Tab-separated table of C-alpha atoms and ligand atoms in Angstrom:
chain	number	residue	atom	x	y	z
A	1	MET	CA	4.016	123.837	294.358
A	2	THR	CA	6.628	125.087	291.911
A	3	ASP	CA	8.772	126.207	294.881
A	4	SER	CA	9.348	122.552	295.769
A	5	ILE	CA	10.762	121.812	292.335
A	6	PRO	CA	14.466	122.691	292.039
A	7	ASN	CA	15.559	124.928	289.187
A	8	ILE	CA	17.323	122.399	287.035
A	9	SER	CA	18.193	124.163	283.776
A	10	PRO	CA	19.892	123.197	280.545
A	11	PRO	CA	23.129	124.941	279.541
A	12	PRO	CA	22.271	128.228	277.743
A	13	GLU	CA	24.028	126.976	274.557
A	14	LEU	CA	21.600	124.056	274.450
A	15	LEU	CA	18.638	126.429	274.572
A	16	ASP	CA	20.174	128.537	271.785
A	17	ALA	CA	20.743	125.460	269.621
A	18	LEU	CA	17.162	124.266	270.141
A	19	GLN	CA	15.660	127.702	269.470
A	20	SER	CA	17.537	128.161	266.216
A	21	ALA	CA	16.973	124.628	264.855
A	22	ARG	CA	14.504	124.189	262.017
A	23	ARG	CA	14.572	120.416	261.519
A	24	PRO	CA	16.067	118.688	264.588
A	25	LEU	CA	16.723	114.944	264.428
A	26	LEU	CA	15.955	113.259	267.759
A	27	ILE	CA	17.472	109.803	268.329
A	28	THR	CA	16.803	107.576	271.312
A	29	HIS	CA	18.533	104.362	272.381
A	30	ILE	CA	18.294	100.867	270.879
A	31	SER	CA	15.919	98.374	272.552
A	32	PRO	CA	13.938	101.398	273.704
A	33	ASP	CA	12.284	101.468	277.122
A	34	GLY	CA	9.555	103.809	278.371
A	35	ASP	CA	11.947	106.671	279.111
A	36	ALA	CA	13.581	106.326	275.684
A	37	ILE	CA	10.230	106.555	273.873
A	38	GLY	CA	8.735	108.942	276.452
A	39	SER	CA	11.558	111.473	276.133
A	40	LEU	CA	11.667	111.066	272.327
A	41	THR	CA	7.950	111.770	271.933
A	42	ALA	CA	7.837	114.461	274.640
A	43	LEU	CA	10.687	116.462	273.112
A	44	GLY	CA	9.469	115.817	269.542
A	45	TYR	CA	5.984	116.988	270.417
A	46	LEU	CA	7.324	120.030	272.312
A	47	LEU	CA	9.545	121.106	269.403
A	48	TYR	CA	6.666	120.589	266.957
A	49	ARG	CA	4.459	122.803	269.111
A	50	MET	CA	7.242	125.414	268.954
A	51	GLY	CA	6.889	125.463	265.157
A	52	LYS	CA	9.763	123.153	264.263
A	53	ASP	CA	9.777	120.116	262.013
A	54	PRO	CA	11.345	117.387	264.194
A	55	ILE	CA	12.273	113.877	263.087
A	56	LEU	CA	11.825	111.202	265.761
A	57	ALA	CA	14.090	108.180	265.288
A	58	CYS	CA	15.028	104.899	266.927
A	59	GLN	CA	16.918	101.977	265.378
A	60	ASP	CA	14.468	99.464	266.882
A	61	LYS	CA	10.698	99.613	266.581
A	62	ALA	CA	8.997	101.158	269.606
A	63	PRO	CA	7.037	98.477	271.494
A	64	ASN	CA	3.263	98.554	270.899
A	65	ALA	CA	2.702	99.181	274.593
A	66	PHE	CA	3.674	102.808	273.937
A	67	ASN	CA	1.240	103.436	271.093
A	68	PHE	CA	-0.796	105.857	273.231
A	69	LEU	CA	2.042	108.402	273.125
A	70	PRO	CA	1.866	111.522	270.953
A	71	PHE	CA	3.784	111.114	267.676
A	72	TYR	CA	4.256	107.370	268.290
A	73	ASP	CA	3.320	106.812	264.628
A	74	ARG	CA	5.931	109.312	263.469
A	75	ILE	CA	8.899	107.420	264.919
A	76	VAL	CA	11.134	106.281	262.044
A	77	GLN	CA	13.838	103.602	261.872
A	78	ASN	CA	15.702	105.103	258.913
A	79	VAL	CA	17.167	108.611	258.664
A	80	ASP	CA	19.041	108.427	255.362
A	81	ASP	CA	17.124	111.406	253.938
A	82	ALA	CA	16.665	113.270	257.185
A	83	ASN	CA	17.831	116.666	255.942
A	84	ALA	CA	18.321	117.660	259.579
A	85	ASP	CA	20.095	120.732	260.935
A	86	LEU	CA	20.663	119.473	264.506
A	87	VAL	CA	20.992	116.035	266.172
A	88	ILE	CA	19.765	115.330	269.716
A	89	ALA	CA	20.674	112.090	271.518
A	90	LEU	CA	18.239	111.086	274.266
A	91	ASP	CA	18.598	108.745	277.269
A	92	SER	CA	21.875	107.420	275.826
A	93	SER	CA	25.150	107.291	277.737
A	94	ASP	CA	27.426	106.746	274.737
A	95	PRO	CA	27.108	106.884	270.933
A	96	SER	CA	26.886	103.085	270.549
A	97	ARG	CA	23.519	103.248	272.334
A	98	LEU	CA	22.114	105.078	269.301
A	99	GLY	CA	22.783	102.029	267.133
A	100	ASP	CA	23.239	102.003	263.371
A	101	ILE	CA	20.946	104.962	262.923
A	102	TYR	CA	23.649	107.339	264.133
A	103	ASP	CA	26.174	107.428	261.318
A	104	GLU	CA	28.932	109.759	262.529
A	105	ALA	CA	30.078	110.529	258.975
A	106	GLN	CA	26.548	111.437	257.849
A	107	PHE	CA	26.054	113.857	260.744
A	108	ALA	CA	29.626	115.108	261.183
A	109	ASP	CA	28.723	118.672	260.190
A	110	LEU	CA	25.719	118.954	262.506
A	111	PRO	CA	25.878	119.972	266.145
A	112	LEU	CA	25.113	117.070	268.515
A	113	LEU	CA	23.183	117.681	271.753
A	114	VAL	CA	23.157	115.035	274.479
A	115	ILE	CA	20.293	115.011	276.991
A	116	ASP	CA	20.602	112.211	279.549
A	117	HIS	CA	20.551	111.112	283.194
A	118	HIS	CA	23.020	108.189	283.244
A	119	ILE	CA	25.920	108.582	285.679
A	120	THR	CA	28.085	106.711	283.134
A	121	ASN	CA	27.474	109.257	280.344
A	122	VAL	CA	30.697	109.895	278.395
A	123	TYR	CA	29.716	113.438	277.275
A	124	PHE	CA	29.904	112.610	273.573
A	125	GLY	CA	27.967	115.647	272.345
A	126	ASP	CA	29.057	119.141	271.369
A	127	ILE	CA	26.711	120.268	274.119
A	128	ASN	CA	25.932	117.868	276.967
A	129	TRP	CA	23.127	118.176	279.500
A	130	VAL	CA	23.497	115.264	281.920
A	131	GLU	CA	21.689	115.147	285.286
A	132	PRO	CA	22.456	111.864	287.097
A	133	ALA	CA	20.239	112.850	290.040
A	134	CYS	CA	17.171	112.948	287.797
A	135	CYS	CA	15.084	109.768	287.766
A	136	ALA	CA	14.430	109.875	283.999
A	137	THR	CA	15.439	111.761	280.869
A	138	ASP	CA	11.775	112.771	280.811
A	139	GLU	CA	12.412	114.674	284.054
A	140	LEU	CA	14.969	116.790	282.153
A	141	ILE	CA	12.455	117.409	279.361
A	142	PHE	CA	9.971	118.618	282.007
A	143	HIS	CA	12.569	121.162	283.195
A	144	LEU	CA	13.303	122.141	279.599
A	145	ALA	CA	9.612	122.895	278.952
A	146	ARG	CA	9.489	124.917	282.181
A	147	VAL	CA	12.567	126.980	281.255
A	148	LEU	CA	11.122	127.583	277.773
A	149	ASN	CA	7.822	128.737	279.351
A	150	GLU	CA	6.052	126.079	277.323
A	151	PRO	CA	2.824	125.055	279.086
A	152	LEU	CA	2.007	121.426	279.793
A	153	ASP	CA	-0.896	119.904	277.911
A	154	GLU	CA	-2.308	116.394	278.119
A	155	ALA	CA	-0.162	114.911	275.328
A	156	LEU	CA	3.100	116.403	276.638
A	157	ALA	CA	2.286	115.445	280.243
A	158	THR	CA	1.475	111.870	279.161
A	159	ALA	CA	4.818	111.462	277.384
A	160	LEU	CA	6.698	113.002	280.336
A	161	LEU	CA	4.967	110.816	282.919
A	162	THR	CA	5.637	107.648	280.878
A	163	GLY	CA	9.417	107.939	281.302
A	164	ILE	CA	9.112	108.792	284.983
A	165	VAL	CA	6.757	105.867	285.688
A	166	THR	CA	8.795	103.301	283.752
A	167	ASP	CA	12.324	104.307	284.857
A	168	THR	CA	11.185	104.350	288.513
A	169	ARG	CA	9.113	101.134	288.089
A	170	GLY	CA	6.098	102.968	289.395
A	171	PHE	CA	7.817	105.339	291.884
A	172	ARG	CA	9.690	102.539	293.684
A	173	THR	CA	13.329	103.645	293.207
A	174	SER	CA	15.405	105.692	295.644
A	175	ASN	CA	15.759	108.587	293.171
A	176	VAL	CA	12.044	109.379	293.544
A	177	THR	CA	12.402	112.644	295.460
A	178	PRO	CA	9.699	115.019	296.679
A	179	ALA	CA	10.465	117.040	293.515
A	180	VAL	CA	9.575	114.027	291.333
A	181	MET	CA	6.248	113.761	293.154
A	182	HIS	CA	5.584	117.504	292.739
A	183	ILE	CA	6.389	117.228	289.029
A	184	THR	CA	4.085	114.220	288.814
A	185	GLY	CA	1.330	116.265	290.480
A	186	GLN	CA	1.674	118.890	287.759
A	187	LEU	CA	1.571	116.201	285.059
A	188	LEU	CA	-1.616	114.752	286.586
A	189	ASP	CA	-3.122	118.267	286.736
A	190	ALA	CA	-2.403	118.556	283.000
A	191	GLY	CA	-4.320	115.340	282.354
A	192	ALA	CA	-1.676	112.585	282.245
A	193	PRO	CA	-3.423	109.236	282.867
A	194	LEU	CA	-1.237	107.640	285.572
A	195	ALA	CA	-3.293	104.464	286.034
A	196	MET	CA	-3.440	103.780	282.288
A	197	ILE	CA	0.302	104.404	281.852
A	198	THR	CA	1.115	102.077	284.760
A	199	GLU	CA	-1.217	99.395	283.470
A	200	ARG	CA	0.018	99.529	279.862
A	201	THR	CA	3.750	99.892	280.506
A	202	LEU	CA	4.380	97.944	283.726
A	203	ASP	CA	1.534	95.486	284.307
A	204	THR	CA	0.690	94.172	280.822
A	205	ARG	CA	2.800	91.467	279.188
A	206	SER	CA	2.359	89.017	276.349
A	207	MET	CA	1.677	85.329	276.876
A	208	ALA	CA	4.987	84.641	275.072
A	209	LEU	CA	6.848	86.757	277.631
A	210	ILE	CA	5.227	84.883	280.509
A	211	LYS	CA	6.378	81.595	278.930
A	212	LEU	CA	9.904	82.977	278.500
A	213	TRP	CA	9.943	84.043	282.148
A	214	ALA	CA	9.077	80.445	283.097
A	215	ARG	CA	12.019	79.087	281.118
A	216	VAL	CA	14.501	81.692	282.324
A	217	LEU	CA	13.351	81.368	285.940
A	218	ASP	CA	14.161	77.676	285.737
A	219	THR	CA	17.879	78.618	285.425
A	220	VAL	CA	18.020	80.832	288.506
A	221	GLU	CA	20.972	80.420	290.872
A	222	LEU	CA	21.942	82.306	293.986
A	223	SER	CA	25.250	82.481	295.773
A	224	ASP	CA	27.013	85.061	297.934
A	225	GLY	CA	24.252	87.634	297.497
A	226	VAL	CA	24.131	87.453	293.686
A	227	ILE	CA	21.123	85.917	291.951
A	228	SER	CA	21.389	85.225	288.231
A	229	ALA	CA	19.559	83.570	285.360
A	230	ILE	CA	20.269	82.852	281.707
A	231	ASN	CA	18.156	83.347	278.600
A	232	ALA	CA	19.576	81.146	275.798
A	233	ILE	CA	18.598	81.502	272.137
A	234	GLN	CA	17.307	77.914	272.243
A	235	MET	CA	14.921	78.746	275.118
A	236	ARG	CA	13.004	81.305	273.074
A	237	LYS	CA	12.930	79.368	269.809
A	238	ASP	CA	9.156	79.006	269.547
A	239	LEU	CA	8.228	82.329	271.127
A	240	GLY	CA	7.761	84.437	268.010
A	241	GLY	CA	11.035	86.325	267.889
A	242	LEU	CA	10.855	87.456	271.501
A	243	ILE	CA	14.336	88.214	272.868
A	244	ARG	CA	14.478	89.790	276.310
A	245	ALA	CA	12.815	88.449	279.453
A	246	GLU	CA	11.640	92.018	280.160
A	247	GLY	CA	11.176	92.806	283.857
A	248	LEU	CA	12.579	89.539	285.133
A	249	VAL	CA	15.869	90.895	286.493
A	250	SER	CA	13.991	93.239	288.861
A	251	PHE	CA	11.709	90.366	289.883
A	252	ILE	CA	14.535	87.998	290.906
A	253	LEU	CA	16.231	90.777	292.896
A	254	GLY	CA	13.240	90.330	295.193
A	255	ALA	CA	14.741	87.076	296.528
A	256	GLU	CA	15.343	87.687	300.236
A	257	GLU	CA	19.016	86.658	300.073
A	258	ALA	CA	19.850	88.705	296.956
A	259	LYS	CA	21.706	92.035	296.911
A	260	ILE	CA	22.424	92.052	293.167
A	261	ALA	CA	20.600	90.370	290.274
A	262	ALA	CA	21.768	89.609	286.736
A	263	VAL	CA	20.140	88.167	283.627
A	264	PHE	CA	22.373	87.034	280.736
A	265	THR	CA	20.748	86.928	277.301
A	266	GLU	CA	22.469	84.979	274.531
A	267	MET	CA	22.506	86.883	271.230
A	268	PRO	CA	23.684	85.831	267.755
A	269	GLU	CA	27.389	86.019	266.813
A	270	GLY	CA	28.681	85.076	270.258
A	271	LYS	CA	27.369	88.142	272.078
A	272	VAL	CA	25.737	88.177	275.492
A	273	GLU	CA	23.538	91.013	276.747
A	274	CYS	CA	23.812	91.507	280.487
A	275	SER	CA	21.230	93.246	282.632
A	276	PHE	CA	21.946	94.136	286.273
A	277	ARG	CA	19.948	95.387	289.244
A	278	ALA	CA	21.162	96.181	292.772
A	279	LEU	CA	19.641	96.999	296.137
A	280	PRO	CA	20.390	100.478	297.543
A	281	GLY	CA	23.970	100.598	298.824
A	282	TYR	CA	25.361	98.480	295.960
A	283	ASP	CA	26.535	99.792	292.576
A	284	VAL	CA	26.250	97.870	289.295
A	285	SER	CA	26.923	100.848	287.008
A	286	GLN	CA	30.702	100.709	287.486
A	287	ILE	CA	30.999	97.035	286.521
A	288	ALA	CA	28.704	97.622	283.513
A	289	PHE	CA	30.795	100.624	282.461
A	290	GLU	CA	34.053	98.669	282.735
A	291	MET	CA	32.484	96.007	280.489
A	292	GLY	CA	31.728	98.651	277.836
A	293	GLY	CA	28.155	99.371	278.947
A	294	GLY	CA	26.632	101.764	281.427
A	295	GLY	CA	23.627	102.703	283.510
A	296	HIS	CA	22.820	103.836	287.038
A	297	PRO	CA	24.096	102.466	290.392
A	298	PRO	CA	20.941	100.333	290.914
A	299	ALA	CA	20.258	99.421	287.229
A	300	ALA	CA	22.813	98.925	284.482
A	301	GLY	CA	23.764	96.734	281.562
A	302	CYS	CA	26.353	95.849	278.935
A	303	THR	CA	26.881	93.622	275.911
A	304	THR	CA	29.962	91.434	275.838
A	305	ASP	CA	31.564	88.684	273.723
A	306	GLY	CA	31.670	85.107	274.968
A	307	ASP	CA	29.675	81.971	275.610
A	308	LEU	CA	26.755	82.114	278.011
A	309	PRO	CA	28.153	79.950	280.876
A	310	GLY	CA	31.570	81.655	280.658
A	311	VAL	CA	30.140	85.179	280.738
A	312	ARG	CA	27.831	84.237	283.608
A	313	ARG	CA	30.704	82.786	285.652
A	314	LYS	CA	33.021	85.735	285.085
A	315	ILE	CA	30.466	88.495	285.711
A	316	VAL	CA	28.800	86.812	288.688
A	317	ALA	CA	32.268	86.707	290.304
A	318	LEU	CA	32.657	90.489	289.748
A	319	LEU	CA	29.186	91.115	291.183
A	320	GLN	CA	29.940	88.913	294.218
A	321	GLU	CA	33.057	90.999	294.826
A	322	GLU	CA	30.874	94.142	294.772
A	323	VAL	CA	28.567	92.534	297.382
A	324	ARG	CA	31.553	91.552	299.547
A	325	SER	CA	33.181	94.975	299.362
A	326	LYS	CA	30.006	96.756	300.488
A	327	SER	CA	29.116	94.221	303.190
A	328	ARG	CA	32.400	94.546	305.086
B	401	AMP	P1	18.118	97.256	281.252
B	401	AMP	O1	18.655	96.212	282.174
B	401	AMP	O2	18.252	96.924	279.803
B	401	AMP	O3	16.737	97.672	281.639
B	401	AMP	O4	19.040	98.530	281.443
B	401	AMP	C1	19.226	99.091	282.715
B	401	AMP	C2	19.987	100.379	282.597
B	401	AMP	O5	21.282	100.142	282.062
B	401	AMP	C3	19.332	101.391	281.673
B	401	AMP	O6	19.494	102.647	282.257
B	401	AMP	C4	20.116	101.289	280.400
B	401	AMP	O7	20.165	102.529	279.753
B	401	AMP	C5	21.492	100.867	280.875
B	401	AMP	N1	22.109	99.953	279.905
B	401	AMP	C6	21.692	98.713	279.586
B	401	AMP	N2	22.495	98.144	278.650
B	401	AMP	C7	23.443	99.064	278.356
B	401	AMP	C8	24.558	99.098	277.449
B	401	AMP	N3	24.867	98.064	276.653
B	401	AMP	N4	25.296	100.238	277.407
B	401	AMP	C9	25.002	101.279	278.198
B	401	AMP	N5	23.970	101.302	279.074
B	401	AMP	C10	23.198	100.222	279.163
B	402	MN	MN1	16.339	104.053	278.798
B	403	MN	MN1	16.229	106.698	281.375
């Protein structure tokens, strides 16, 4: 089995830094998804098992759906008194993804490790381990455990499988290679509950989210291969502080005529969060990167200034140009 899994290894300096750390501070990205929380808890748990005293941090509260993960209850939203000796950024392509929690002045004297799989990563660490071919940051943490000769156990395997399942939307994306399936086999052997993870992280949603989907779906428009929808602040007024129409951008990409999908979410202070998905053969990461964001060719995002209709018009035009250029 192991023969079918390529030897993806971290840079030796990264291993040295991890081995010599006593109190590493792990930070994952804002608005965390399953790979953000999966890689945070997997690496935190692994380092704890190695006798270290890790701090697990995220600016935004981890969604309840992930409360089955090891160390979920230890994730903190404030690191003022961290007393760390190393900082590790996870699943984040640039420092802004770490949010307010990463205060460059506070951590200027500490080495920064970056562990990520985004093709748009800007290599902002002192040591960077970036593998764009990997389907999830959790896949890198699997390789790290293997290189460290750290055995899988049920808790570690569960955290590792959570990032793989969520970032691949249940093994549907084109970066699910035979190696990913072999890794998944090992995680199942170690006791990771695939059906439960899938059910909790992909198939369960709140009633409020279903209502928000209904409102956002009502705004859907399609032209020249680009399908888009808007999520205005007003539309989610009575939905208990819910912000994102989670999962909807992938759903609308399912329209037969669509090559690229976008959802634009109005935020306070004139900001708009943009979320993009593309069919294989199209690339939304480059447009997201040029707009100050990032991601992967089939899934990317950015946050930009402007009013909702204006941002939609401008970005849909860029996405239509991407469709045209690849359809020639
Ligand atoms: P989302 O549409 O929020 O699920 O994000 C899709 C992909 O784009 C994920 O890999 C995110 O990490 C990335 N992404 C989303 N928003 C941003 C952003 N503002 N900056 C950098 N990457 C982003
Ligand atoms: Mn992520
Ligand atoms: Mn990821």
